[in-house]
Amino acid sequence: MPSRRQLLAGSGITLAGGVASGYAGRWPIPLDGAAKWPMARHDPACTGATNEPGPKSEPEIRWQAEAESNFDRAGPPMLVGDTLIATSDRSVVALDRQTGDRRYKRTGTYRMNPLLAQAEAYRSDVLVTGNQSGFVGLAASGGFSLGELTISHERWQTPAKPSGGWAFTAAGQASAVASDGTIYASVPNTNRLVAIDANSGRVEWTYRVGSEDYRGVNRPVIRDETVYATSTVNQVVALDAATGTRKWQVDIEPLQREDSLQYTVPNAPTVTAEGIVVPTERFVDLRSLDDGSRKWRYVHDGTSAKRSAAVADGTVILTDDEESLYGISLDSGERLWQSEYGPDTAPVVADGVVYLSYYWLPELHAFDATTGEPLWKIEIPNSPTQPIVDDGKLYLGTWEGILALGEQR
Amino acid sequence: MRREPGVGAESPVDHRTKPRHRLLSELRSQPQLFLPFLVAGLVTSLLGWLHRRDPIATVSSRTLADGHISLEYIGFPAGVRGTTLSVESVLGLKLPFLAWGISAYILLLAVHAIAGTVVIARVLGVEPTRRTVGSFFLYVACIDLIYRGFGSIQGFQNMPVVIGLPILVVWIYVSVRLFAVPGLIVTRESVTEAVQESWRLTQGYGWPLFGVILGLGLTNAVFALFSVVGPALSTALVGSVHAVYLGLFVDQFASPD
């Protein structure tokens, strides 16, 4: 019969062994290197732009991975170091960006564009996504796997429960951004904006836009410790990022039109040093960071209902859901160029090239960001997500797994 | 060494009476029995307060207010904790946060082990020893780690009802059969002997003990509604009642050493 001392030692091993294996050794999936594309729209300002080059000429598919899974619903993959992380309808996978080889796969149903946030108390960042119950923080390293059992993968779950049905966010729409260890998110189907600590998952503050009857706050943006957001009640609000207290709030002025439909419902914004870019169904505004007043308005007469703009090199680039892609001067609001492109989607800009994919079309388009000139168009598998770009490559999720594209060799 | 049970009581205790009938008179005659778990409760509340401010991810108990009914029973005298460190969140921590998390966890278990040993020993009329406290701590740590371990394995979280229900039944059965272990540790000093003795003693008392577990667990669930004072109050009251009941149960049914 073991003595108490022996049992005590055994118990100590149970506690310390698990901790030590996680701490003293390396995680099974090391995530070295900087987060290069940590959230759907690239950065907390949601510019959708990077200085890293993508494919300039018509690309080829370099690899296609996890082809048996659908990666079309939960947004584009994230890129940290040499690892791509993406959520499918039933799993989270991490892939080697060079080869597409799987680094880990964890099962779970997640319904929100994932994003990576710094978690300084932990040895790996947190991958934030969402499910029926609220926002979920996962170890970006994947935790430990013992056959089918996984431990230390899910770190926290917030009680920020969405209202309504099963779908957490629609395909391709992000609801959160992260900055300095805090996640700022709109809770889907509610009028709530929340700030969540990336380490602990605690809700730091909640701000309600409009009344409970109005459900629809778009994904916020962050700049200089201020959170900016738009809502379906035609408002733009600025909040102190630390406390959630309101700095200002403005109503979006309607178009001076005779018809009753004013088309002022805003989409998710982008923030720049010059102001907040607020796209709506029929026009795009630039609004002052100081008080929300309007600096300029460009009316495109489209019907864009869901998509945000990209901003790169002083140009606002957006689609109108009719037939055009626009380049608009960030400084003056004047149109710089207009190019033929029908779908309503969020552009991505990388080193002077605009990339566009649309959920309902198996195509990827590229345009020159300076002139709007079409560069190339290729066919890809069905239901593509928005692409992400880094180091000459372009990555995106589809109905048939994850794709990496590069210039033809 | 064993003293007469019920020391300090104004009137002699009838040992033929069932433990649940002796419970109130024991607590009434020795109100100081609440003191150890009151201290444990205050420590639990303080640690919960600190965990709500540190960067370590904690799991907040879902409560009746969330429409969630939970049997807050863990196998040793304790109240509801309000916030719980999960194995998930601890394994990936950097060293300073890891040290704080483990220290706080050990402190929490230690105060429960000391409080449990002191109260049960007082009811049984025996002197608590360091060896007894050590064995009690060992048992508390094992049970707590198993509980957290199951809670941390993702496969168990997403289990379908047809598989989860039999596992729940097994968990309740094992909880009933191990019910007396904390009390027996105080008299036996050996965890393995206490487990064997509890398995033997609880035979034939399944339903009454299930009722006790249900009562303790649901009372804790009600206290969980109060996030700040709930842990302190439930530990002081439910923890004390649980420990005294364990002492009376062992006093009633266990054979002398």
XYZ file of C-alpha atoms in Angstrom:
666
model
C 0.000 0.000 0.000
C 1.501 3.373 -0.926
C 2.338 5.731 1.898
C 0.827 9.184 2.178
C 4.163 10.636 1.131
C 4.156 8.497 -1.998
C 0.598 9.476 -2.776
C 1.390 13.105 -2.158
C 4.285 12.864 -4.568
C 2.006 11.208 -7.094
C -0.536 13.956 -6.751
C 2.164 16.558 -7.124
C 3.175 14.974 -10.373
C -0.397 15.200 -11.613
C -0.458 18.931 -10.958
C 3.111 19.840 -11.758
C 3.556 17.411 -14.632
C 0.859 18.964 -16.734
C 2.051 22.448 -15.963
C 5.724 21.619 -16.514
C 5.097 19.862 -19.786
C 3.401 22.982 -21.027
C 5.923 25.366 -19.555
C 9.385 23.824 -19.601
C 9.098 22.330 -23.039
C 7.916 23.946 -26.212
C 4.313 23.904 -27.174
C 3.511 21.201 -29.658
C 2.885 23.883 -32.258
C 5.369 26.744 -31.845
C 4.042 30.009 -33.196
C 7.185 32.004 -33.833
C 7.224 35.365 -35.508
C 4.993 38.365 -35.709
C 1.302 38.370 -36.452
C 1.305 39.481 -40.105
C -2.422 39.397 -40.825
C -4.020 39.032 -37.400
C -7.593 40.051 -38.209
C -9.922 40.001 -41.174
C -9.230 43.577 -42.315
C -5.528 43.349 -41.465
C -5.247 45.910 -38.657
C -7.301 47.584 -35.890
C -8.036 50.501 -38.251
C -9.424 47.944 -40.730
C -7.594 49.421 -43.718
C -7.586 46.082 -45.543
C -4.145 47.115 -46.801
C -0.556 45.974 -46.457
C 2.770 47.122 -47.847
C 3.744 43.498 -48.414
C 3.506 42.512 -52.088
C 1.061 39.980 -53.452
C 1.041 38.370 -56.902
C 1.357 41.140 -59.515
C 0.850 38.938 -62.568
C -1.705 36.171 -62.985
C -1.037 33.668 -60.206
C -1.223 29.899 -59.978
C -2.450 27.758 -57.104
C 0.644 26.764 -55.132
C -1.204 24.427 -52.798
C -4.709 23.527 -51.720
C -5.086 22.077 -48.209
C -7.886 20.576 -46.102
C -9.954 20.250 -49.282
C -12.561 18.098 -47.509
C -13.571 20.973 -45.208
C -15.540 24.149 -45.891
C -13.652 27.308 -45.015
C -16.071 29.631 -46.731
C -18.206 30.809 -43.821
C -15.937 32.141 -41.118
C -13.799 34.629 -42.997
C -10.216 34.715 -44.202
C -7.328 32.883 -42.555
C -4.975 34.600 -40.080
C -1.211 34.653 -40.600
C 1.292 34.566 -37.740
C 4.931 33.874 -38.533
C 4.881 30.952 -40.944
C 1.537 29.603 -39.738
C -1.876 30.144 -41.253
C -4.823 29.658 -38.908
C -8.335 29.273 -40.258
C -11.725 28.206 -38.956
C -13.964 25.904 -40.947
C -17.528 24.974 -40.155
C -16.336 22.293 -37.730
C -12.730 22.942 -36.847
C -9.775 25.244 -36.366
C -6.712 24.319 -38.404
C -3.148 25.626 -38.434
C -1.130 25.107 -41.616
C 2.446 25.656 -42.710
C 2.180 28.624 -45.034
C 4.884 27.331 -47.370
C 3.517 23.831 -47.911
C -0.019 23.739 -46.569
C 0.968 20.885 -44.255
C -1.266 20.666 -41.210
C 0.245 21.744 -37.891
C -2.866 21.083 -35.871
C -6.564 20.544 -36.222
C -9.017 21.071 -33.376
C -12.694 20.327 -33.623
C -15.342 22.856 -32.637
C -18.138 24.869 -34.163
C -17.173 28.511 -34.567
C -19.254 31.092 -36.333
C -17.249 34.273 -36.319
C -14.317 35.659 -38.276
C -11.330 34.673 -36.136
C -8.724 37.176 -35.038
C -5.449 36.986 -33.179
C -4.932 39.124 -30.089
C -1.906 39.585 -27.855
C -2.270 37.784 -24.522
C 0.770 38.868 -22.528
C 0.139 36.586 -19.550
C 0.269 33.564 -21.849
C 2.958 31.896 -23.904
C 0.923 32.055 -27.080
C -1.540 34.602 -28.382
C -5.250 34.071 -28.210
C -7.362 33.215 -31.229
C -10.737 34.869 -30.751
C -13.809 33.539 -32.462
C -17.412 32.967 -31.462
C -20.190 30.458 -31.153
C -23.795 30.315 -29.989
C -22.886 31.266 -26.437
C -20.618 34.206 -27.098
C -16.996 34.988 -27.818
C -14.427 32.251 -27.340
C -10.687 32.621 -26.673
C -8.558 29.720 -27.934
C -4.837 29.115 -27.525
C -3.423 30.069 -30.914
C -0.819 27.348 -30.383
C -3.594 24.751 -30.374
C -3.055 23.455 -26.847
C -2.243 19.794 -26.252
C -3.758 16.875 -28.045
C -3.955 13.324 -26.728
C -5.502 11.423 -29.582
C -9.014 12.769 -29.937
C -8.873 14.613 -26.621
C -7.573 18.161 -26.470
C -6.650 20.115 -23.374
C -5.560 23.686 -22.875
C -7.089 24.821 -26.160
C -10.072 26.868 -25.001
C -8.977 29.533 -22.543
C -12.150 31.465 -21.986
C -15.679 32.100 -23.081
C -17.371 35.399 -22.458
C -20.992 35.731 -21.443
C -21.482 38.267 -24.257
C -24.268 36.193 -25.696
C -25.660 37.132 -29.087
C -29.391 37.445 -29.533
C -31.398 35.599 -32.076
C -30.621 32.524 -34.084
C -27.772 30.179 -34.648
C -25.731 32.157 -37.158
C -23.248 34.309 -35.267
C -22.046 36.450 -38.137
C -22.789 36.256 -41.801
C -20.130 34.924 -44.125
C -17.191 37.233 -44.509
C -18.304 39.818 -41.971
C -15.963 40.422 -39.101
C -17.439 41.603 -35.823
C -14.266 42.261 -33.847
C -10.825 43.861 -33.913
C -7.968 43.682 -31.410
C -5.516 46.279 -30.177
C -3.022 46.225 -27.282
C -4.416 43.108 -25.656
C -8.065 44.127 -25.848
C -10.734 42.883 -28.226
C -13.375 45.360 -29.343
C -16.446 43.714 -30.798
C -20.012 44.230 -31.800
C -22.202 41.509 -30.363
C -24.131 40.175 -33.371
C -27.841 40.894 -33.535
C -27.682 43.279 -30.591
C -27.019 46.978 -30.088
C -23.984 46.226 -27.895
C -20.312 47.048 -28.304
C -17.998 45.281 -25.860
C -14.338 45.431 -24.879
C -12.882 42.087 -23.814
C -9.548 41.485 -22.090
C -7.565 39.120 -24.339
C -5.871 37.398 -21.391
C -8.827 36.662 -19.179
C -11.805 37.011 -21.514
C -13.428 39.430 -19.077
C -15.797 42.013 -20.511
C -14.196 45.330 -19.561
C -17.074 47.501 -20.689
C -20.308 47.412 -22.665
C -21.795 50.296 -24.629
C -25.306 50.228 -26.085
C -25.892 52.131 -29.304
C -29.473 53.340 -29.610
C -32.295 51.409 -27.992
C -32.628 47.660 -27.513
C -35.109 47.592 -30.406
C -32.371 48.384 -32.905
C -30.130 45.454 -33.527
C -27.120 46.137 -35.628
C -23.814 47.617 -34.647
C -21.097 47.142 -37.215
C -17.599 45.919 -36.485
C -15.721 48.785 -34.755
C -12.307 50.263 -35.591
C -9.552 51.606 -33.290
C -7.195 54.547 -33.597
C -5.346 56.503 -30.895
C -7.177 54.791 -28.042
C -10.555 55.665 -29.493
C -13.145 53.173 -30.713
C -15.299 54.232 -33.670
C -18.409 52.361 -34.751
C -21.453 52.746 -36.956
C -24.940 51.399 -36.371
C -28.023 50.651 -38.391
C -29.775 53.564 -36.696
C -27.603 55.794 -38.895
C -25.238 56.840 -36.165
C -21.483 57.116 -35.837
C -20.079 56.956 -32.303
C -16.634 57.511 -30.813
C -15.817 55.885 -27.464
C -12.863 56.004 -25.124
C -11.160 52.635 -25.674
C -10.190 52.273 -22.006
C -13.538 53.054 -20.415
C -16.203 52.819 -23.122
C -17.431 56.320 -22.339
C -18.818 58.239 -25.287
C -16.725 61.031 -26.775
C -19.224 62.043 -29.420
C -22.095 60.712 -31.475
C -23.498 62.032 -34.756
C -26.366 61.136 -37.049
C -25.558 60.522 -40.683
C -27.189 63.247 -42.772
C -29.627 61.882 -45.369
C -29.250 62.480 -49.096
C -31.381 65.357 -50.333
C -33.635 63.201 -52.456
C -37.341 63.197 -53.043
C -37.825 59.487 -52.537
C -38.505 58.267 -49.038
C -35.549 55.879 -48.966
C -32.518 57.765 -47.833
C -29.986 54.932 -48.087
C -28.010 56.163 -45.138
C -27.577 52.813 -43.349
C -23.838 52.635 -42.765
C -21.500 49.701 -43.225
C -18.453 48.955 -41.072
C -16.000 51.892 -41.076
C -12.270 52.318 -41.667
C -10.274 54.841 -39.651
C -7.315 56.866 -40.932
C -5.288 59.861 -39.762
C -7.511 62.039 -41.955
C -10.800 60.786 -40.540
C -13.296 57.948 -40.410
C -14.363 56.467 -43.728
C -18.043 55.555 -43.401
C -19.496 53.702 -46.388
C -23.282 53.514 -46.702
C -25.564 52.037 -49.308
C -25.330 54.965 -51.735
C -22.412 57.101 -50.636
C -19.250 57.204 -48.599
C -18.428 59.900 -46.018
C -15.174 61.008 -44.448
C -15.848 62.221 -40.908
C -13.695 64.145 -38.467
C -11.961 62.208 -35.716
C -12.594 65.098 -33.331
C -16.356 65.502 -33.513
C -17.723 63.262 -36.283
C -18.558 66.193 -38.553
C -18.572 65.470 -42.255
C -15.476 66.404 -44.271
C -16.662 65.154 -47.639
C -19.230 62.863 -49.211
C -18.946 60.898 -52.442
C -22.288 59.663 -53.830
C -21.939 56.590 -56.008
C -25.662 55.718 -56.245
C -25.019 52.037 -55.627
C -26.694 49.694 -53.153
C -23.755 48.383 -51.158
C -25.295 46.964 -48.015
C -22.595 45.144 -46.112
C -19.069 45.889 -47.220
C -16.386 48.206 -45.950
C -13.703 50.136 -47.815
C -9.969 49.600 -48.087
C -7.665 52.587 -47.663
C -4.124 52.643 -49.052
C -1.781 55.423 -50.191
C -4.388 58.158 -49.813
C -7.045 56.296 -51.802
C -10.350 54.934 -50.538
C -11.260 51.828 -52.539
C -14.750 50.342 -52.402
C -17.424 48.600 -54.434
C -20.976 49.858 -55.000
C -22.844 46.568 -55.583
C -23.967 47.828 -58.998
C -21.196 47.703 -61.522
C -18.233 49.637 -60.242
C -15.108 49.622 -58.149
C -14.031 53.114 -57.112
C -10.814 54.820 -56.132
C -11.616 58.025 -54.209
C -9.126 60.583 -52.929
C -8.958 60.383 -49.140
C -7.925 64.010 -49.051
C -10.626 65.595 -51.223
C -13.345 62.985 -51.743
C -12.933 63.262 -55.531
C -13.132 60.180 -57.666
C -9.681 59.198 -58.932
C -10.813 56.261 -61.034
C -13.763 53.957 -61.657
C -13.520 50.411 -62.939
C -16.071 47.812 -63.930
C -16.725 45.300 -61.141
C -20.213 44.183 -60.105
C -20.239 42.319 -56.758
C -20.508 43.902 -53.329
C -17.340 42.915 -51.508
C -14.524 44.289 -49.342
C -11.321 44.969 -51.312
C -7.815 44.150 -50.123
C -4.855 46.281 -51.227
C -1.248 45.082 -51.264
C 1.670 47.034 -52.683
C -0.375 48.849 -55.321
C -2.682 45.964 -56.283
C -6.354 45.624 -55.342
C -7.586 42.046 -54.839
C -11.278 41.159 -54.863
C -13.156 37.940 -54.283
C -16.886 37.439 -53.873
C -18.625 34.650 -51.998
C -21.038 33.745 -54.804
C -18.459 33.766 -57.633
C -15.519 31.340 -58.020
C -13.232 34.131 -59.215
C -10.369 36.256 -57.991
C -9.788 39.688 -59.545
C -6.843 42.085 -59.414
C -6.796 45.797 -60.298
C -4.113 48.446 -60.281
C -4.680 50.516 -57.119
C -3.389 53.727 -58.755
C -5.329 53.655 -62.027
C -8.097 51.111 -61.470
C -6.932 49.192 -64.541
C -7.859 45.475 -64.443
C -4.722 43.341 -64.126
C -5.970 39.766 -64.176
C -8.821 37.438 -63.266
C -8.574 33.719 -62.439
C -10.985 30.959 -61.537
C -10.777 29.460 -58.063
C -12.930 26.985 -56.102
C -16.423 28.027 -54.996
C -17.311 30.399 -52.184
C -14.026 32.199 -51.608
C -13.419 34.318 -48.520
C -11.693 37.668 -48.674
C -7.995 37.005 -49.462
C -5.031 37.922 -47.283
C -1.625 38.817 -48.699
C 1.973 38.450 -47.566
C 5.403 37.997 -49.113
C 4.222 37.579 -52.685
C 1.531 35.052 -51.773
C -2.202 35.264 -51.420
C -4.228 32.984 -49.152
C -7.964 32.464 -48.873
C -10.549 29.985 -47.663
C -13.032 28.312 -50.015
C -15.717 25.652 -50.031
C -12.910 23.222 -50.821
C -10.263 24.068 -48.261
C -7.533 26.685 -48.022
C -5.679 27.988 -51.095
C -2.253 29.559 -51.483
C -1.584 31.414 -54.708
C 1.683 32.813 -56.046
C 2.976 34.165 -59.331
C 3.486 31.518 -61.987
C 6.936 29.925 -61.901
C -6.544 9.440 20.584
C -10.297 9.788 20.661
C -12.359 11.899 23.027
C -16.051 11.795 23.735
C -17.883 13.294 20.776
C -19.908 16.413 21.258
C -17.449 18.082 23.586
C -18.846 21.373 24.720
C -22.428 20.278 24.269
C -24.850 21.255 26.976
C -26.588 17.898 26.879
C -25.319 14.425 26.016
C -25.831 13.326 22.415
C -27.757 10.188 21.605
C -25.555 8.201 19.209
C -28.441 6.058 18.028
C -30.028 9.086 16.383
C -29.420 9.500 12.640
C -26.691 11.987 11.682
C -29.117 14.384 10.011
C -31.169 14.563 13.231
C -28.061 15.309 15.290
C -26.810 17.917 12.843
C -28.768 20.891 14.155
C -28.132 20.173 17.814
C -24.426 19.739 17.108
C -24.227 23.085 15.291
C -26.382 24.780 17.954
C -24.276 23.484 20.798
C -20.952 24.274 19.072
C -21.386 27.440 16.966
C -17.596 27.739 16.854
C -17.734 24.938 14.270
C -18.667 27.602 11.721
C -15.438 29.507 12.307
C -12.949 27.435 10.222
C -15.147 27.488 7.124
C -15.949 31.153 7.659
C -12.207 31.814 7.347
C -12.028 29.481 4.321
C -14.974 31.338 2.800
C -13.340 34.712 3.263
C -10.147 33.406 1.647
C -12.225 31.982 -1.237
C -13.967 35.307 -1.749
C -10.685 37.218 -1.552
C -9.024 34.944 -4.123
C -12.083 35.240 -6.355
C -11.898 39.024 -6.090
C -8.196 38.948 -7.020
C -8.801 36.539 -9.916
C -11.391 38.908 -11.304
C -8.619 41.486 -11.593
C -5.612 39.428 -12.645
C -4.944 38.473 -16.282
C -5.588 34.767 -15.776
C -8.640 33.409 -17.500
C -11.162 32.090 -15.004
C -14.402 30.300 -15.517
C -17.320 32.066 -13.877
C -19.921 29.689 -12.538
C -23.100 29.661 -14.550
C -25.949 30.178 -12.148
C -29.685 29.789 -11.787
C -29.928 33.359 -13.055
C -28.524 32.121 -16.391
C -31.180 29.400 -16.487
C -28.502 26.859 -15.603
C -29.061 24.312 -12.832
C -25.815 22.921 -11.508
C -25.133 20.544 -8.642
C -22.315 22.401 -6.898
C -20.888 19.411 -5.055
C -17.233 18.492 -5.380
C -16.731 15.620 -2.920
C -15.337 17.456 0.097
C -16.720 20.204 2.336
C -16.713 23.398 0.298
C -18.913 26.226 -0.871
C -19.358 27.621 -4.324
C -16.290 29.424 -5.681
C -17.775 31.957 -8.066
C -14.700 31.872 -10.262
C -12.648 28.801 -11.025
C -9.215 28.438 -12.532
C -9.339 25.887 -15.296
C -6.481 23.607 -16.287
C -6.947 25.030 -19.772
C -6.062 28.528 -18.716
C -3.208 27.620 -16.371
C -1.151 25.423 -18.683
C -0.207 28.174 -21.110
C 0.715 30.888 -18.587
C 4.066 32.649 -18.403
C 6.109 31.952 -15.251
C 5.090 34.858 -12.939
C 1.400 34.362 -13.694
C 1.808 30.596 -13.437
C 3.405 30.987 -9.985
C 0.581 33.242 -8.821
C -2.105 30.966 -10.233
C -0.691 27.818 -8.616
C 0.025 29.550 -5.290
C -3.527 30.834 -5.100
C -4.853 27.407 -6.022
C -2.790 25.631 -3.344
C -3.827 28.224 -0.754
C -7.481 27.649 -1.612
C -7.162 23.888 -1.231
C -5.094 24.223 1.939
C -7.647 26.376 3.761
C -10.382 23.915 2.835
C -8.253 20.971 3.995
C -7.464 22.647 7.315
C -11.052 23.762 7.892
C -12.422 20.324 7.024
C -9.955 18.511 9.255
C -10.524 20.829 12.214
C -14.334 20.702 12.078
C -14.589 16.937 11.540
C -12.012 16.249 14.248
C -13.935 18.466 16.652
C -17.176 16.599 15.957
C -15.455 13.243 16.359
C -13.620 14.413 19.418
C -10.154 13.615 18.083
C -7.027 15.741 17.879
C -6.207 16.862 14.317
C -2.624 16.128 13.385
C -0.364 17.452 10.634
C -0.511 14.002 9.074
C -4.312 14.169 9.004
C -4.276 17.617 7.433
C -1.736 16.363 4.861
C -3.900 13.390 3.910
C -6.975 15.606 3.755
C -5.114 18.043 1.489
C -3.970 15.181 -0.726
C -7.538 13.951 -1.142
C -8.916 17.422 -1.772
C -6.195 18.074 -4.378
C -6.823 14.770 -6.174
C -10.583 15.243 -6.301
C -10.281 18.845 -7.401
C -7.780 18.021 -10.142
C -9.928 15.173 -11.443
C -12.945 17.479 -11.441
C -11.019 20.184 -13.318
C -9.400 17.642 -15.604
C -12.764 16.372 -16.789
C -13.944 19.926 -17.191
C -10.942 20.722 -19.353
C -11.155 17.928 -21.887
C -13.011 19.267 -24.850
C -14.438 15.870 -25.756
C -16.405 15.821 -22.503
C -17.850 19.271 -23.132
C -19.354 18.386 -26.481
C -20.662 15.009 -25.395
C -24.115 13.977 -26.618
C -26.768 13.418 -23.939
C -26.942 9.663 -24.582
C -23.316 9.342 -23.530
C -23.302 12.176 -20.987
C -26.244 10.869 -18.970
C -24.688 7.481 -18.106
C -21.467 9.280 -17.188
C -23.474 11.574 -14.891
C -25.075 8.561 -13.221
C -21.646 6.966 -12.694
C -20.319 10.263 -11.307
C -23.204 10.454 -8.800
C -22.721 6.801 -7.822
C -19.010 7.280 -7.201
C -19.696 10.511 -5.289
C -22.119 8.662 -3.007
C -19.710 5.794 -2.374
C -16.847 8.182 -1.621
C -19.025 10.476 0.484
C -17.478 9.491 3.809
C -13.834 9.661 2.699
C -13.054 13.133 4.128
C -14.512 12.114 7.484
C -12.681 8.809 7.549
C -9.358 10.447 6.676
C -9.543 12.259 10.006
C -9.756 8.965 11.877
C -7.745 6.713 9.551
C -5.069 9.209 8.354
C -4.654 7.113 5.209
C -6.451 8.115 2.042
C -6.493 4.613 0.586
C -7.889 3.104 3.791
C -10.483 5.867 3.953
C -11.578 5.197 0.375
C -11.938 1.467 1.034
C -13.803 2.062 4.290
C -16.135 4.632 2.701
C -16.976 2.244 -0.117
C -17.925 -0.365 2.493
C -19.778 1.985 4.862
C -21.967 3.661 2.257
C -23.355 0.393 0.966
C -27.094 0.453 1.556
C -27.178 4.230 2.209
C -27.125 5.304 -1.450
C -30.433 7.168 -1.635
C -30.136 9.033 1.714
C -26.603 10.120 0.837
C -27.703 11.108 -2.659
C -30.308 13.296 -0.962
C -27.605 14.905 1.174
C -25.422 15.534 -1.888
C -28.414 16.991 -3.705
C -29.217 19.267 -0.775
C -25.653 20.503 -0.384
C -25.159 20.946 -4.127
C -28.379 22.822 -4.761
C -27.907 25.065 -1.720
C -24.503 25.992 -3.113
C -26.148 26.647 -6.483
C -28.457 29.180 -4.820
C -25.505 30.912 -3.125
C -23.802 31.073 -6.546
C -26.362 33.717 -7.495
C -24.412 36.170 -5.328
C -21.043 36.542 -7.008
C -19.316 38.621 -4.316
C -20.664 37.314 -1.009
C -21.841 33.938 -2.325
C -18.498 32.119 -1.978
C -17.929 33.372 1.584
C -21.482 32.617 2.751
C -21.778 29.242 1.057
C -18.378 28.093 2.289
C -19.173 29.212 5.830
C -22.618 27.597 5.883
C -22.618 24.700 3.419
C -18.987 23.801 4.081
C -19.583 23.744 7.825
C -22.813 21.737 7.563
C -21.142 19.263 5.197
C -18.141 18.814 7.483
C -20.261 18.389 10.631
C -22.494 15.890 8.840
C -19.424 13.933 7.732
C -18.190 13.830 11.321
C -21.558 12.609 12.571
C -21.831 10.034 9.784
C -18.411 8.593 10.565
C -19.152 8.724 14.291
C -22.385 6.835 13.716
C -21.272 4.162 11.295
C -17.516 3.761 11.268
C -15.904 1.102 13.401
C -13.202 2.281 15.821
C -9.584 2.192 14.597
